[in-house]
XYZ file of C-alpha atoms in Angstrom:
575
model
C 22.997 62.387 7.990
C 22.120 64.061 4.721
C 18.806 65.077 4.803
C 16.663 64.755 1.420
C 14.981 67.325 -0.714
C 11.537 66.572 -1.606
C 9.677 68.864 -3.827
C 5.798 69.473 -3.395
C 3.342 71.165 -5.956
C 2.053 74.282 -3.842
C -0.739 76.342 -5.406
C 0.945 79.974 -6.510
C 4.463 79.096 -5.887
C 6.926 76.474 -6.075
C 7.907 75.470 -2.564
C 10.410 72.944 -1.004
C 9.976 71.380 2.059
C 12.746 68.831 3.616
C 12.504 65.427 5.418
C 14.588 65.147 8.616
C 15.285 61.342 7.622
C 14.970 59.182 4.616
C 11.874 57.184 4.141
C 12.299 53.534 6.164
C 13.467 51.894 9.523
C 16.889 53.933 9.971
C 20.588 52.318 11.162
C 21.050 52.502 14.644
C 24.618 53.502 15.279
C 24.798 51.405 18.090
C 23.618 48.868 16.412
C 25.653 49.240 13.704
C 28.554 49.002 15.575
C 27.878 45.883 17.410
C 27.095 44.125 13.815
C 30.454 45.471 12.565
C 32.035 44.444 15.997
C 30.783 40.775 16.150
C 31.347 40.408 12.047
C 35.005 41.736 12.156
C 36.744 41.604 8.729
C 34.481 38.421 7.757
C 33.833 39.218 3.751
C 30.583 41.310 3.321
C 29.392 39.123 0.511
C 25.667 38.529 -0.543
C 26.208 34.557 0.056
C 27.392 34.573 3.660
C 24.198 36.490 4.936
C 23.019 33.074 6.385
C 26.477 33.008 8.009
C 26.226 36.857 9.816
C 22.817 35.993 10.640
C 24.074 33.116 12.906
C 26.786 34.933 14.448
C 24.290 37.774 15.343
C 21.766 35.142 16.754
C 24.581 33.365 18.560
C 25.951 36.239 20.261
C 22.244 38.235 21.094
C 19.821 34.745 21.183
C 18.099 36.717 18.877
C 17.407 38.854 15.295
C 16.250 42.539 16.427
C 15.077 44.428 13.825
C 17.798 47.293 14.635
C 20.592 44.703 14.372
C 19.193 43.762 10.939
C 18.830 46.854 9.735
C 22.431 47.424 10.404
C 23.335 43.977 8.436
C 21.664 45.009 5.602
C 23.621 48.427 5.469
C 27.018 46.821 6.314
C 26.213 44.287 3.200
C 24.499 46.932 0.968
C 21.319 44.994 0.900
C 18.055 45.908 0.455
C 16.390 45.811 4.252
C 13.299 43.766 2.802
C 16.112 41.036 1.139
C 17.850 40.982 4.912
C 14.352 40.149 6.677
C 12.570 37.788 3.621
C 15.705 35.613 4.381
C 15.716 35.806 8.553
C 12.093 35.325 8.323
C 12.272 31.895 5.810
C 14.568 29.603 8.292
C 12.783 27.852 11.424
C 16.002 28.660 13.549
C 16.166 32.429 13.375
C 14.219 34.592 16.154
C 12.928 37.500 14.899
C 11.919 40.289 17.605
C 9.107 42.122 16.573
C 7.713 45.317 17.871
C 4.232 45.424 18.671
C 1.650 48.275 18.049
C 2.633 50.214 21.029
C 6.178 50.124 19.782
C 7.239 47.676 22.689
C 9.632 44.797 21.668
C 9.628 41.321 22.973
C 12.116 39.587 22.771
C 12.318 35.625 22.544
C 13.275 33.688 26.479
C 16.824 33.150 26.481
C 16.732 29.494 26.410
C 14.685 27.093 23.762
C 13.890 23.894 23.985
C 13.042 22.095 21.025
C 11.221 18.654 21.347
C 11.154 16.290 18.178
C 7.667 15.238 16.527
C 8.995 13.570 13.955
C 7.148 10.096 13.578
C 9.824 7.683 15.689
C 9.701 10.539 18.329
C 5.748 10.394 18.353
C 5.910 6.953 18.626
C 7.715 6.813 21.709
C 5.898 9.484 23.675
C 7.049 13.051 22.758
C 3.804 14.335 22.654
C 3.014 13.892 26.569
C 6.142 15.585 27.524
C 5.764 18.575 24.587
C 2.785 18.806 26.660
C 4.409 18.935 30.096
C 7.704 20.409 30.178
C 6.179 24.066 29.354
C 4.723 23.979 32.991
C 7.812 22.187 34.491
C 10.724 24.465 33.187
C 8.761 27.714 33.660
C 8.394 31.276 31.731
C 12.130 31.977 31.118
C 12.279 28.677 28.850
C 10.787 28.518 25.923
C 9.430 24.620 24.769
C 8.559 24.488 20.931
C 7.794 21.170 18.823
C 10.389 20.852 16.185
C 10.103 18.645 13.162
C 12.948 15.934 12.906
C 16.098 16.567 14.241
C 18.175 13.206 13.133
C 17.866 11.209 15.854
C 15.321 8.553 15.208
C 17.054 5.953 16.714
C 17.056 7.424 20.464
C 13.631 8.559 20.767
C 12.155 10.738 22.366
C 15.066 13.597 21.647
C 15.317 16.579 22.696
C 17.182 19.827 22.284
C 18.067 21.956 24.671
C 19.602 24.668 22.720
C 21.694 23.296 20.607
C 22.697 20.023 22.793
C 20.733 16.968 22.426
C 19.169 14.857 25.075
C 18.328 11.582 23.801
C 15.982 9.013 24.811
C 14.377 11.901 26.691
C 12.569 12.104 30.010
C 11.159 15.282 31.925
C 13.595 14.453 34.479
C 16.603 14.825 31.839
C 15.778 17.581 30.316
C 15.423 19.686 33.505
C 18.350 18.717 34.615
C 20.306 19.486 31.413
C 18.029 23.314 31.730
C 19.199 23.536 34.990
C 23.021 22.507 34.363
C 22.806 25.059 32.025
C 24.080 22.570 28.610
C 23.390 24.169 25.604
C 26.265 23.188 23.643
C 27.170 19.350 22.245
C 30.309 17.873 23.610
C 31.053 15.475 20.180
C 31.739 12.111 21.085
C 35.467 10.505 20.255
C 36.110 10.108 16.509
C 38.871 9.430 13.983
C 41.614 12.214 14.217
C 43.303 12.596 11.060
C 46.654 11.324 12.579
C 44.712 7.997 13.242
C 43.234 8.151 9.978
C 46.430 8.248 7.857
C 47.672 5.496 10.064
C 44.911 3.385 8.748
C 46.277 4.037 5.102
C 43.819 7.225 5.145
C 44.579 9.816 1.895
C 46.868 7.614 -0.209
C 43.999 7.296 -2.328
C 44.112 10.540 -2.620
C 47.773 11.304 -2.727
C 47.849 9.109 -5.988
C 45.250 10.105 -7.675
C 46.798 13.530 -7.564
C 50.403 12.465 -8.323
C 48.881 10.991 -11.477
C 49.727 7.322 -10.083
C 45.777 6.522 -10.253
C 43.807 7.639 -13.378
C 40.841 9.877 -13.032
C 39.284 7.766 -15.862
C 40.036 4.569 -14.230
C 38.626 5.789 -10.967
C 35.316 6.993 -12.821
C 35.532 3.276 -14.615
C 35.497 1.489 -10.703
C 32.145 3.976 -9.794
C 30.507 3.272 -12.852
C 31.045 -0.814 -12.393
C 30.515 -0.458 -8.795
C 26.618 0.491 -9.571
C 27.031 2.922 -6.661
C 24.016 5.483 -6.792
C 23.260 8.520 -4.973
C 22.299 7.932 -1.813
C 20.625 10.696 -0.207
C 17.767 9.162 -1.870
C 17.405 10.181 -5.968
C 20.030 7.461 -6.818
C 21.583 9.203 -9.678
C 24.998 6.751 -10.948
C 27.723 8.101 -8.993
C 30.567 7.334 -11.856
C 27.869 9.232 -14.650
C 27.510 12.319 -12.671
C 31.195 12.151 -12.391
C 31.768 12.213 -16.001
C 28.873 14.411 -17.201
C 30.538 17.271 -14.435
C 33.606 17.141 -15.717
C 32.991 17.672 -19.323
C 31.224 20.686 -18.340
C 33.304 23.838 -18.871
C 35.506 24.914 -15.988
C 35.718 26.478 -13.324
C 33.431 23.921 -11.592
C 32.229 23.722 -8.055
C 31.757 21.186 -5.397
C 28.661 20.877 -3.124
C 27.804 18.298 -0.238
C 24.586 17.793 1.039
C 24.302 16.710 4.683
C 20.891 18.556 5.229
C 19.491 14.891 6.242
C 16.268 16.253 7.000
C 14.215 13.859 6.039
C 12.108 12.449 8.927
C 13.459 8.609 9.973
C 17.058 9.482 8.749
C 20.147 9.778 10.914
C 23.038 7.879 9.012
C 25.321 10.998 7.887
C 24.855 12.253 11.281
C 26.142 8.563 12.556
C 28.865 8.089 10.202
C 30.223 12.159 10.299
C 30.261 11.566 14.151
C 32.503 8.787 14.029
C 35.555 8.986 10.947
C 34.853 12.253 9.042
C 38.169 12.276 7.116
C 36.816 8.784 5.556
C 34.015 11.469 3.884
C 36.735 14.400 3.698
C 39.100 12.019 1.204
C 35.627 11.014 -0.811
C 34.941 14.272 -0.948
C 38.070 15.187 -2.087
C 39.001 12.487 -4.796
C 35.332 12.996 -6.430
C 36.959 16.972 -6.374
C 40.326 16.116 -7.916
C 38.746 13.376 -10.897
C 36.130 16.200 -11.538
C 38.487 19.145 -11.233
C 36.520 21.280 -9.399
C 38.012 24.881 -7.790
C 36.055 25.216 -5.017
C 33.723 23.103 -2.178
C 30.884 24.061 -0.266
C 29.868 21.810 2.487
C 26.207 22.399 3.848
C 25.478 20.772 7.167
C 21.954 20.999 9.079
C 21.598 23.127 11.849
C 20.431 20.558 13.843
C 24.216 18.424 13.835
C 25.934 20.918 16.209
C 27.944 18.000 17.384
C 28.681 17.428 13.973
C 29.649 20.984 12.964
C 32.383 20.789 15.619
C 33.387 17.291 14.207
C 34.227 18.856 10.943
C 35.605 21.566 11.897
C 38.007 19.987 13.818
C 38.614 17.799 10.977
C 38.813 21.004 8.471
C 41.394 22.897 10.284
C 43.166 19.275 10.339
C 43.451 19.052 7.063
C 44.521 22.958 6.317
C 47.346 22.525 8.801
C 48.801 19.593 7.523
C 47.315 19.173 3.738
C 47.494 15.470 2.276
C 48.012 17.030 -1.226
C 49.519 20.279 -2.880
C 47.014 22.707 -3.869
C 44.023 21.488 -1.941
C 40.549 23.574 -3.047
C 39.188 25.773 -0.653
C 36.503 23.923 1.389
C 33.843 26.154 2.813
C 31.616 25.100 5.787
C 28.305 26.395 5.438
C 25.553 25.966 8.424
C 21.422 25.707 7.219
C 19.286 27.096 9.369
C 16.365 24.484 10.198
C 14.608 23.688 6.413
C 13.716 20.693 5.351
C 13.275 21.744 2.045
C 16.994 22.495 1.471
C 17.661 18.823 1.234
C 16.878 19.621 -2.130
C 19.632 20.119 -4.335
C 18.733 23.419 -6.054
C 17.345 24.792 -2.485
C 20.146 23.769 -0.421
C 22.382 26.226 -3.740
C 19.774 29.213 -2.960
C 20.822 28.303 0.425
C 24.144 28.157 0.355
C 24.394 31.992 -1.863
C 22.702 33.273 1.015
C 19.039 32.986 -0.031
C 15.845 31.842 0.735
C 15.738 27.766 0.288
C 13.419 27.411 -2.508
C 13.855 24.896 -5.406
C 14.980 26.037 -8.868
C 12.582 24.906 -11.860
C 14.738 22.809 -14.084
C 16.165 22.597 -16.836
C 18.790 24.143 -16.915
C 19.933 21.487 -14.097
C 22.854 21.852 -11.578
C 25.801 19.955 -13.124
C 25.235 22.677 -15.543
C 23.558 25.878 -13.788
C 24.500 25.214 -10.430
C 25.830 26.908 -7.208
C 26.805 30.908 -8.516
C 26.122 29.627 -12.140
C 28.619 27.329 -12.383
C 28.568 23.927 -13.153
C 28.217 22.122 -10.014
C 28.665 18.083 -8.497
C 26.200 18.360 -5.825
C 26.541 14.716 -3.379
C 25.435 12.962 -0.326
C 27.462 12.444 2.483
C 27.181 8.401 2.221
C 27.971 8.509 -1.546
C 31.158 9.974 -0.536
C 31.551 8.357 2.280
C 31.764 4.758 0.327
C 34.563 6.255 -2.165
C 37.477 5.201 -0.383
C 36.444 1.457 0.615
C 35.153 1.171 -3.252
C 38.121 1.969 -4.493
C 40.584 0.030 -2.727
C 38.071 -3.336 -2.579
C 36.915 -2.937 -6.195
C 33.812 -2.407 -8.276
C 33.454 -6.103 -8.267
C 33.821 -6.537 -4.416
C 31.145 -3.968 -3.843
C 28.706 -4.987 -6.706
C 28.871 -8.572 -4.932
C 27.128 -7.903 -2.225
C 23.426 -7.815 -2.281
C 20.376 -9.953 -2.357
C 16.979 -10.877 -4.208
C 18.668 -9.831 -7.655
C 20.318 -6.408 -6.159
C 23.365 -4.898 -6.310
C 25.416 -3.202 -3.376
C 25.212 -2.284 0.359
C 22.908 0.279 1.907
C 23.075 2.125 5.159
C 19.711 1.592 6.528
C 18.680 4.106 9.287
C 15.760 1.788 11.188
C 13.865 2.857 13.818
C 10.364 2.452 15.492
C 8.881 -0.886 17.108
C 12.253 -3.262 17.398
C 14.678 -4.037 19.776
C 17.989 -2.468 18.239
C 17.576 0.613 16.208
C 20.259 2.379 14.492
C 22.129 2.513 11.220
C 22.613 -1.112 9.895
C 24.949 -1.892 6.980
C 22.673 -3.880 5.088
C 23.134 -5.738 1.376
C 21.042 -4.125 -0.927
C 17.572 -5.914 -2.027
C 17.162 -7.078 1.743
C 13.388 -7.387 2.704
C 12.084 -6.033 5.849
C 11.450 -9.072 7.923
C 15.122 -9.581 7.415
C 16.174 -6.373 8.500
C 14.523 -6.421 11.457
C 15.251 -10.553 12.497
C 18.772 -10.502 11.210
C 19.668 -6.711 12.480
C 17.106 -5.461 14.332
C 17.240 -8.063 17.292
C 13.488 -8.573 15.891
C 10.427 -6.654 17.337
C 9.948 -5.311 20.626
C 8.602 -7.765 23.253
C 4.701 -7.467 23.460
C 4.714 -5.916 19.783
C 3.950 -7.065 16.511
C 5.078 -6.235 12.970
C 2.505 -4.424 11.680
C 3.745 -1.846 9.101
C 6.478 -0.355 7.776
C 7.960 2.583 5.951
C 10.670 1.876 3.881
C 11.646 5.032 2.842
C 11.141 8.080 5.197
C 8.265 10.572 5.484
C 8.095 10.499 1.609
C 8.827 6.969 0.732
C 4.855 5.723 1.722
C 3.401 3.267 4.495
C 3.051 -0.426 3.754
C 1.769 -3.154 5.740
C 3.477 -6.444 7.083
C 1.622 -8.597 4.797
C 3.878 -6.827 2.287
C 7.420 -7.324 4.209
C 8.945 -9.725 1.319
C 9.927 -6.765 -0.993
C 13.122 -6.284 -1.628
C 14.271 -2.654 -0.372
C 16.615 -1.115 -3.018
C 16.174 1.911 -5.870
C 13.244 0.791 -8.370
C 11.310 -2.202 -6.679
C 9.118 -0.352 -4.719
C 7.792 1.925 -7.081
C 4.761 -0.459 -8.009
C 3.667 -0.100 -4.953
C 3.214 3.562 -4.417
C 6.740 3.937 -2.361
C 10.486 4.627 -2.841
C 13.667 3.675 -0.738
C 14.985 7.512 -0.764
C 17.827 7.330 1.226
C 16.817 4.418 3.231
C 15.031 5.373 6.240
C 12.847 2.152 7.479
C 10.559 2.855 10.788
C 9.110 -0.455 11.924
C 4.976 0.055 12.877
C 3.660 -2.470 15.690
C 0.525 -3.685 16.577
C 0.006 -0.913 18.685
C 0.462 1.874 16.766
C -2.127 2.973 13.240
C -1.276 3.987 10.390
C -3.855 6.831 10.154
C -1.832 7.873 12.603
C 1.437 8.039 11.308
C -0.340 9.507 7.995
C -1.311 12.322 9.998
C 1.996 13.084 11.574
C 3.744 12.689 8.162
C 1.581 15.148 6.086
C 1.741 17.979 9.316
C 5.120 17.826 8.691
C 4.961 18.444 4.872
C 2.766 21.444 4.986
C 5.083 22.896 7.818
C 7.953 22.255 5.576
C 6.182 23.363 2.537
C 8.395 26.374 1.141
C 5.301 28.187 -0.418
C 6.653 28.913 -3.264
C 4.617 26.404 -5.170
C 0.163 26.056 -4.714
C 0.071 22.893 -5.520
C 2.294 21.919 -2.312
C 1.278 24.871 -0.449
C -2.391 25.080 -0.536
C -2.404 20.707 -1.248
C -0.433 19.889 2.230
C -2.525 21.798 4.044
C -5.687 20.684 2.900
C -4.991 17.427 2.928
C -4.069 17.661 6.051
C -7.534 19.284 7.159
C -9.316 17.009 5.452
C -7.231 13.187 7.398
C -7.794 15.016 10.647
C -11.440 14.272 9.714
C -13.019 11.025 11.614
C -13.515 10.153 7.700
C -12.080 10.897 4.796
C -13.093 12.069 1.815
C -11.112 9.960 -0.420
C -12.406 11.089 -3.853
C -11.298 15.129 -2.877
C -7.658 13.602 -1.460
C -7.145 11.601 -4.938
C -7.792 14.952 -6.717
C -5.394 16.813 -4.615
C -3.269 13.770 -4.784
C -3.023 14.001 -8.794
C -2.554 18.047 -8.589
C 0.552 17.610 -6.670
C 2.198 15.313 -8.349
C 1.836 16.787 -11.832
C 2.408 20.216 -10.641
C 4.715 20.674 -7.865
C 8.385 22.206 -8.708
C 9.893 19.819 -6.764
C 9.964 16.019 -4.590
C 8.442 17.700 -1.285
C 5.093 18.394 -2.839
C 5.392 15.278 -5.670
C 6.126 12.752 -2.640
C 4.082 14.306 0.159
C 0.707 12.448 -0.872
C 2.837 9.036 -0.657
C 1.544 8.445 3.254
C -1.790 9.025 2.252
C -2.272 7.390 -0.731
C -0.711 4.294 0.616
C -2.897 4.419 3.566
C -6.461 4.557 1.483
C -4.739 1.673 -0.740
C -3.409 -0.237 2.030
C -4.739 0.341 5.631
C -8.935 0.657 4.200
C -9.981 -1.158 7.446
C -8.772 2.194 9.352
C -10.677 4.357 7.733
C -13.993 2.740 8.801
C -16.783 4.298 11.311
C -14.687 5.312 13.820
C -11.618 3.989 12.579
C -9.969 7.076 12.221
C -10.829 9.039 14.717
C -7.604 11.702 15.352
């Protein structure tokens, strides 16, 4: 190594002294050469640093500082850009050294147990509380926010393989059998798929037997909307993309973080070439070069889904000249549901929102113009299409327009994802899909939209549940994630839950959702609450927040003081 020259004023004459090393935490060879081992001749680009830091945390269980001192080196980083990233994403374990120079390195196995609000509900707390004891040192138990699978609470991950409707029983056995990995369940191959008349949408489209205008037409008279939960027109986005200047760029959201919602994760498990051919004629009427696909963490079922169904469609390609799909894995951050954080994420950076304008159809993913979608608006493309605007604008009730996927869980009998005509009211969900309430509970609440979308109360069940009619209320429909409150549950309680969550998903990069989450938060763990000081901090972080997390996050709250006053009497809300 070449040493460095460092020149020092001496009184009388000018002297030289040299370092042995320069100044900062120095390359390991040996770790160097594992990193370049277990990387191989993957591209040392800045955007796949989320990428190497999986395979190094794969292969180790861990990030060690000498490992990512030797990523930064093999990507000509800056060491502080390597560990700001590591250190942003809930999934990565950093080992630290202490004072004494000692490392400690993470237990080999974690288990993560859901506290998301359906998981709450149905008793994860006692057994976050329990399993510590029961599985011993070498297994590390953790509470996790929502990991997308409401509708079989309590879950459970042991690594990365879930264990649903979870027991202590189950997941020691799973510890013991030593299941870390999800075995996907059967799904649509793409043989079966084209049987089914699967890609001749596709195929003519790109023969030039359908029109790309015509297609855009059918979206636009559809009234289909984005449905990850800003509802943007699917057929306007469509056109405003493609009059941007090329090349353009491609990218799919299927962060689904939001707590209550599990419906990509359903749909992806079961026929992902019905999304793949969405995905691909909203790429071929747009004209974009390149996709990037950016699936939670959480979904390792679904990552092998998809990449089955990737290498599928590169073997045998349903058109000439298909783009270049790239698979890219988050790393447990809610806030990259966002569309500008999940494009940090996706170049390789830390999730945070981008202040707009300049917005992403224009200054998107690497500066390009960029059609950023849900999974579910893609996933309707094909059915659209080939049943007509009119067939899918039919549907609906109350005045509304459409179908929904409605991800329900809580208090009733069947939860799941329920295909559902838009406008539906709650009491209808839950009689006509739901198999009604549980027995010995009683409809007592309800949100209709997520952990963002507010709490309302039964006596308000008659709404119709679609983009734009619950906004009088103080609530939204987001992307459709209804959990049913009984009789036996508060909503204090779920207020509580909901706005922990926020301030643990908070980015930082913003005070008002920073500093607001979390002192809201103090202040509803309070046996009262100061409801003057949470309206202030209410109005702060709406007006100022960058972006939805902090803008939505006082929803819960607010709708709790306007709705649910009776629980915040003496003693009311104790925590």
């Amino acid at each position: 190594m070449n040493q460095v020259v460092i020149p020092i004023a001496v009184e009388g004459a000018g002297r030289e002294r040299k370092r042995r090393q320069p100044k900062g935490r120095q390359v390991d060879p040996a770790a160097r050469s594992e990193v370049r081992q277990l990387l191989g001749d993957a591209p040392r680009r800045r955007d796949l640093l989320i990428e190497h830091l999986h395979a190094i945390q794969d292969h180790f269980g861990q990030l060690a500082l000498p490992h990512l001192a030797a990523l930064a080196q093999e990507m000509r980083m800056a060491q502080a850009e390597v560990f700001e990233v590591a250190s942003f994403y809930h999934h990565f374990d950093l080992v630290r050294e202490d004072a004494d120079g000692r490392i400690a390195a993470p237990p080999a196995l974690t288990v993560r147990v859901c506290e998301g609000i359906a998981c709450e509900m149905s008793g994860a707390r006692p057994l976050l509380d329990r399993l510590p004891a029961l599985l011993g040192a070498d297994v590390r138990v953790v509470a996790a926010p929502c990991i997308g699978r409401c509708e079989r609470a309590p879950a459970v991950l042991v690594g990365q393989h879930p264990v649903d409707r979870a027991s202590e029983d189950a997941v020691q056995a799973c510890v013991t059998a030593g299941t870390v990995r999800h075995d996907p369940e059967p799904w649509i191959d793409d043989r079966t798929y084209r049987a089914q008349g699967g890609y001749r949408l596709l195929q003519a489209l790109a023969s030039g037997q359908t029109d790309a205008d015509a297609l855009i037409r059918t979206m636009e008279d559809s009234g289909l909307r984005g449905l990850g939960g800003a509802g943007f027109p699917t057929g306007r986005k469509w056109r405003i993309v493609r009059a941007e200047p090329a090349p353009r760029l491609m990218a799919v959201n299927i962060d689904e973080g939001e707590p209550g919602t599990f419906k990509d994760r359903v749909y992806l498990e079961r026929d992902p070439h019905r999304f793949l051919e969405g995905m691909l004629i909203a790429a071929q009427v747009t004209e974009v070069a390149e996709i990037y696909v950016y699936l939670r963490d959480e979904y390792a079922g679904c990552r092998a889904v998809l990449t089955a169904a990737l290498r599928q469609l590169r073997e045998d390609p349903p058109i000439p000249d298909l783009p270049e799909i790239h698979l890219r894995r988050g790393a447990g951050a809610y806030i990259c549901g966002e569309e500008s954080a999940m494009i940090e994420s996706i170049e390789g950076k830390r999730g945070m929102p981008r202040l707009r304008p300049p917005y992403v159809a224009q200054v998107g993913l690497f500066g390009r113009p960029t059609l950023e979608h849900n999974f579910e608006t893609l996933y309707w493309v094909r059915e659209i299409v080939e049943k007509g605007a009119d067939w899918f604008a039919g549907q609906g009730r109350h005045g509304r327009k459409g179908l929904r996927s409605f991800s329900v869980s809580g208090r009733v009998r069947r939860p799941g994802v329920h295909v559902a005509p838009a406008g539906i009211t709650v009491r209808e969900l839950i009689d006509e899909y739901c198999g009604g309430m549980l027995d010995g509970h009683a409809f007592y609440g309800y949100l209709p939209g997520g952990a963002s979308g507010g709490i309302l109360p039964a006596a308000m069940g008659d709404i119709p549940l679609d983009f734009d009619t619950l906004q009088p209320y103080g609530c939204f429909i987001g992307s459709a994630a209804v959990v049913i409150l009984s009789d036996q549950d508060r909503a204090v309680d779920a207020a509580r839950n909901l706005m922990h969550f926020f301030r643990t998903e908070s980015c930082g990069q913003c005070t008002p959702c920073r500093a607001g989450t979390a002192k809201t938060l103090e202040l509803i763990r309070q046996p009262q609450w100061d409801v003057e000081t949470l309206a202030d901090l209410s109005a702060v972080m709406r007006d100022a927040s960058i972006c939805g997390l902090g803008q939505a996050a006082p929803n819960p709250v607010d709708c709790v003081i306007r709705y649910f006053p009776h629980e915040l009497s003496a003693g009311e809300g104790q925590p």
